[in-house]
PDB file of C-alpha atoms in Angstrom:
ATOM      1  CA  MET A   1       0.029  -0.059  -0.022  1.00 54.00           C
ATOM      2  CA  ALA A   2       1.310   3.452  -1.194  1.00 59.00           C
ATOM      3  CA  ARG A   3       1.331   6.183   1.192  1.00 63.00           C
ATOM      4  CA  ARG A   4      -0.214   9.504   0.162  1.00 62.00           C
ATOM      5  CA  SER A   5       1.646  12.419   1.012  1.00 64.00           C
ATOM      6  CA  LYS A   6       0.082  15.411   2.326  1.00 68.00           C
ATOM      7  CA  ASP A   7       0.375  18.600   0.545  1.00 66.00           C
ATOM      8  CA  PRO A   8       2.540  21.248   2.751  1.00 65.00           C
ATOM      9  CA  TYR A   9       0.596  24.235   1.172  1.00 62.00           C
ATOM     10  CA  ASP A  10      -3.069  23.211   1.590  1.00 66.00           C
ATOM     11  CA  HIS A  11      -3.207  25.682   4.554  1.00 63.00           C
ATOM     12  CA  LEU A  12      -2.503  28.463   2.558  1.00 61.00           C
ATOM     13  CA  PRO A  13      -5.578  30.348   0.893  1.00 64.00           C
ATOM     14  CA  GLN A  14      -6.259  29.596  -2.498  1.00 61.00           C
ATOM     15  CA  GLU A  15      -6.109  32.334  -5.279  1.00 57.00           C
ATOM     16  CA  ASP A  16      -9.312  32.754  -7.177  1.00 53.00           C
ATOM     17  CA  ALA A  17      -8.439  32.535 -10.812  1.00 51.00           C
ATOM     18  CA  ALA A  18     -11.472  34.512 -11.758  1.00 57.00           C
ATOM     19  CA  ALA A  19     -10.595  37.285  -9.309  1.00 67.00           C
ATOM     20  CA  GLU A  20     -12.173  40.842 -10.531  1.00 80.00           C
ATOM     21  CA  PRO A  21      -9.469  42.961 -12.228  1.00 82.00           C
ATOM     22  CA  VAL A  22      -8.485  46.173 -10.449  1.00 90.00           C
ATOM     23  CA  PRO A  23      -9.345  49.514 -12.170  1.00 94.00           C
ATOM     24  CA  CYS A  24      -6.287  51.568 -13.365  1.00 94.00           C
ATOM     25  CA  TRP A  25      -6.141  54.715 -11.405  1.00 94.00           C
ATOM     26  CA  LEU A  26      -5.765  56.881 -14.377  1.00 94.00           C
ATOM     27  CA  CYS A  27      -7.896  55.661 -17.324  1.00 93.00           C
ATOM     28  CA  GLY A  28     -10.278  53.396 -15.175  1.00 93.00           C
ATOM     29  CA  ARG A  29      -9.913  50.504 -17.558  1.00 93.00           C
ATOM     30  CA  PRO A  30      -9.469  47.109 -15.644  1.00 93.00           C
ATOM     31  CA  THR A  31      -5.730  46.060 -15.335  1.00 91.00           C
ATOM     32  CA  GLY A  32      -4.399  43.167 -17.493  1.00 87.00           C
ATOM     33  CA  LYS A  33      -1.618  40.624 -16.528  1.00 89.00           C
ATOM     34  CA  THR A  34       0.927  43.455 -15.316  1.00 87.00           C
ATOM     35  CA  ILE A  35       0.055  45.867 -12.788  1.00 90.00           C
ATOM     36  CA  VAL A  36       2.297  48.728 -12.085  1.00 91.00           C
ATOM     37  CA  TRP A  37       1.904  50.146  -8.450  1.00 93.00           C
ATOM     38  CA  HIS A  38       2.534  53.688  -8.909  1.00 92.00           C
ATOM     39  CA  HIS A  39       2.937  56.574  -6.148  1.00 92.00           C
ATOM     40  CA  PRO A  40       0.762  59.412  -7.058  1.00 92.00           C
ATOM     41  CA  VAL A  41       2.734  61.593  -4.932  1.00 92.00           C
ATOM     42  CA  PRO A  42       6.232  60.803  -5.532  1.00 91.00           C
ATOM     43  CA  LYS A  43       8.366  59.010  -2.728  1.00 90.00           C
ATOM     44  CA  SER A  44      10.898  61.952  -2.934  1.00 90.00           C
ATOM     45  CA  ARG A  45       8.020  64.370  -1.840  1.00 90.00           C
ATOM     46  CA  GLY A  46       6.889  62.049   1.126  1.00 89.00           C
ATOM     47  CA  GLY A  47       4.254  59.991  -0.996  1.00 88.00           C
ATOM     48  CA  ARG A  48       3.533  56.596   0.610  1.00 90.00           C
ATOM     49  CA  ASP A  49       0.372  55.626  -0.932  1.00 90.00           C
ATOM     50  CA  VAL A  50       0.298  53.420  -3.976  1.00 92.00           C
ATOM     51  CA  VAL A  51      -2.168  52.966  -6.832  1.00 93.00           C
ATOM     52  CA  PRO A  52      -2.593  50.332  -9.623  1.00 94.00           C
ATOM     53  CA  MET A  53      -1.870  51.527 -13.144  1.00 94.00           C
ATOM     54  CA  HIS A  54      -1.171  49.958 -16.572  1.00 92.00           C
ATOM     55  CA  SER A  55       2.405  50.593 -17.460  1.00 92.00           C
ATOM     56  CA  ILE A  56       1.343  52.807 -20.561  1.00 92.00           C
ATOM     57  CA  CYS A  57      -0.629  55.047 -18.121  1.00 93.00           C
ATOM     58  CA  GLN A  58       2.304  55.698 -15.720  1.00 93.00           C
ATOM     59  CA  GLN A  59       4.565  56.526 -18.470  1.00 92.00           C
ATOM     60  CA  THR A  60       2.002  59.233 -19.647  1.00 92.00           C
ATOM     61  CA  VAL A  61       1.901  60.678 -16.406  1.00 93.00           C
ATOM     62  CA  ILE A  62       5.711  60.692 -15.806  1.00 92.00           C
ATOM     63  CA  ALA A  63       5.942  62.256 -19.244  1.00 91.00           C
ATOM     64  CA  ASN A  64       3.575  65.136 -18.580  1.00 92.00           C
ATOM     65  CA  PHE A  65       4.134  66.001 -14.981  1.00 92.00           C
ATOM     66  CA  THR A  66       7.075  66.964 -12.758  1.00 92.00           C
ATOM     67  CA  ASN A  67       7.387  65.670  -9.053  1.00 92.00           C
ATOM     68  CA  SER A  68       6.447  68.835  -7.684  1.00 92.00           C
ATOM     69  CA  GLU A  69       3.258  68.962  -9.882  1.00 92.00           C
ATOM     70  CA  LEU A  70       2.316  65.510  -8.979  1.00 92.00           C
ATOM     71  CA  GLN A  71       2.832  66.394  -5.399  1.00 92.00           C
ATOM     72  CA  ARG A  72       0.220  69.284  -5.858  1.00 91.00           C
ATOM     73  CA  HIS A  73      -2.340  67.093  -7.316  1.00 89.00           C
ATOM     74  CA  GLY A  74      -2.071  64.476  -4.755  1.00 87.00           C
ATOM     75  CA  THR A  75      -4.132  61.476  -5.160  1.00 86.00           C
ATOM     76  CA  GLU A  76      -6.940  63.451  -7.161  1.00 90.00           C
ATOM     77  CA  VAL A  77      -6.852  62.125 -10.603  1.00 92.00           C
ATOM     78  CA  SER A  78      -9.296  64.893 -11.794  1.00 92.00           C
ATOM     79  CA  GLY A  79      -6.371  67.323 -11.776  1.00 92.00           C
ATOM     80  CA  LEU A  80      -4.372  65.337 -14.152  1.00 93.00           C
ATOM     81  CA  LEU A  81      -7.151  64.755 -16.322  1.00 94.00           C
ATOM     82  CA  ASP A  82      -7.334  68.540 -16.950  1.00 94.00           C
ATOM     83  CA  ASN A  83      -3.963  68.528 -18.781  1.00 92.00           C
ATOM     84  CA  PRO A  84      -5.064  68.223 -22.649  1.00 94.00           C
ATOM     85  CA  ASN A  85      -2.390  65.905 -23.403  1.00 92.00           C
ATOM     86  CA  VAL A  86      -3.309  63.289 -20.672  1.00 93.00           C
ATOM     87  CA  ARG A  87      -7.205  63.634 -21.474  1.00 95.00           C
ATOM     88  CA  LYS A  88      -6.467  62.900 -25.156  1.00 94.00           C
ATOM     89  CA  PHE A  89      -4.386  60.136 -24.165  1.00 92.00           C
ATOM     90  CA  VAL A  90      -7.103  58.613 -21.871  1.00 94.00           C
ATOM     91  CA  ASP A  91      -9.726  59.082 -24.635  1.00 95.00           C
ATOM     92  CA  TRP A  92      -7.326  57.266 -27.187  1.00 92.00           C
ATOM     93  CA  VAL A  93      -6.367  54.398 -24.734  1.00 92.00           C
ATOM     94  CA  ALA A  94     -10.235  53.713 -23.690  1.00 91.00           C
ATOM     95  CA  LYS A  95     -10.695  51.466 -26.537  1.00 90.00           C
ATOM     96  CA  LYS A  96      -7.526  49.368 -26.187  1.00 89.00           C
ATOM     97  CA  ASP A  97      -6.900  45.954 -24.621  1.00 87.00           C
ATOM     98  CA  PRO A  98      -5.985  46.155 -20.807  1.00 87.00           C
ATOM     99  CA  ASP A  99      -2.616  44.599 -21.653  1.00 85.00           C
ATOM    100  CA  PHE A 100      -1.978  47.177 -24.631  1.00 86.00           C
ATOM    101  CA  THR A 101       1.275  48.838 -24.544  1.00 83.00           C
ATOM    102  CA  ALA A 102       3.100  51.319 -26.655  1.00 80.00           C
ATOM    103  CA  THR A 103       5.976  53.767 -26.636  1.00 77.00           C
ATOM    104  CA  VAL A 104       5.034  57.007 -25.079  1.00 72.00           C
ATOM    105  CA  THR A 105       6.781  60.302 -25.992  1.00 68.00           C
ATOM    106  CA  LYS A 106       9.420  61.619 -23.702  1.00 68.00           C
ATOM    107  CA  LYS A 107       9.262  64.470 -21.210  1.00 66.00           C
ATOM    108  CA  GLN A 108       9.069  67.979 -23.063  1.00 61.00           C
ATOM    109  CA  ARG A 109      10.896  70.414 -20.883  1.00 57.00           C
TER     110      ARG A 109
END
């Protein structure tokens, strides 16, 4: 008679494969396989909170705002959406797949 080994990991909670995707902080679309945890207020400016974002959305925020501007907006996304470049981006990316990625223009200073 063969011995049946006990699973050493059966005491851990099981992850639900059909878990609800978290919405992106900037565009509101559901996140895909890759989630970037972004500091709305930069760590260099005392920010501790993180929010889930698509990598393309994070690149857009970084390309359009300085750290001091991000500090002024705080965790309010409405101030970021007032920027015409960011609003144009969010309207464009709204119809894309959650895992969509593309190059974003560099910072214009």
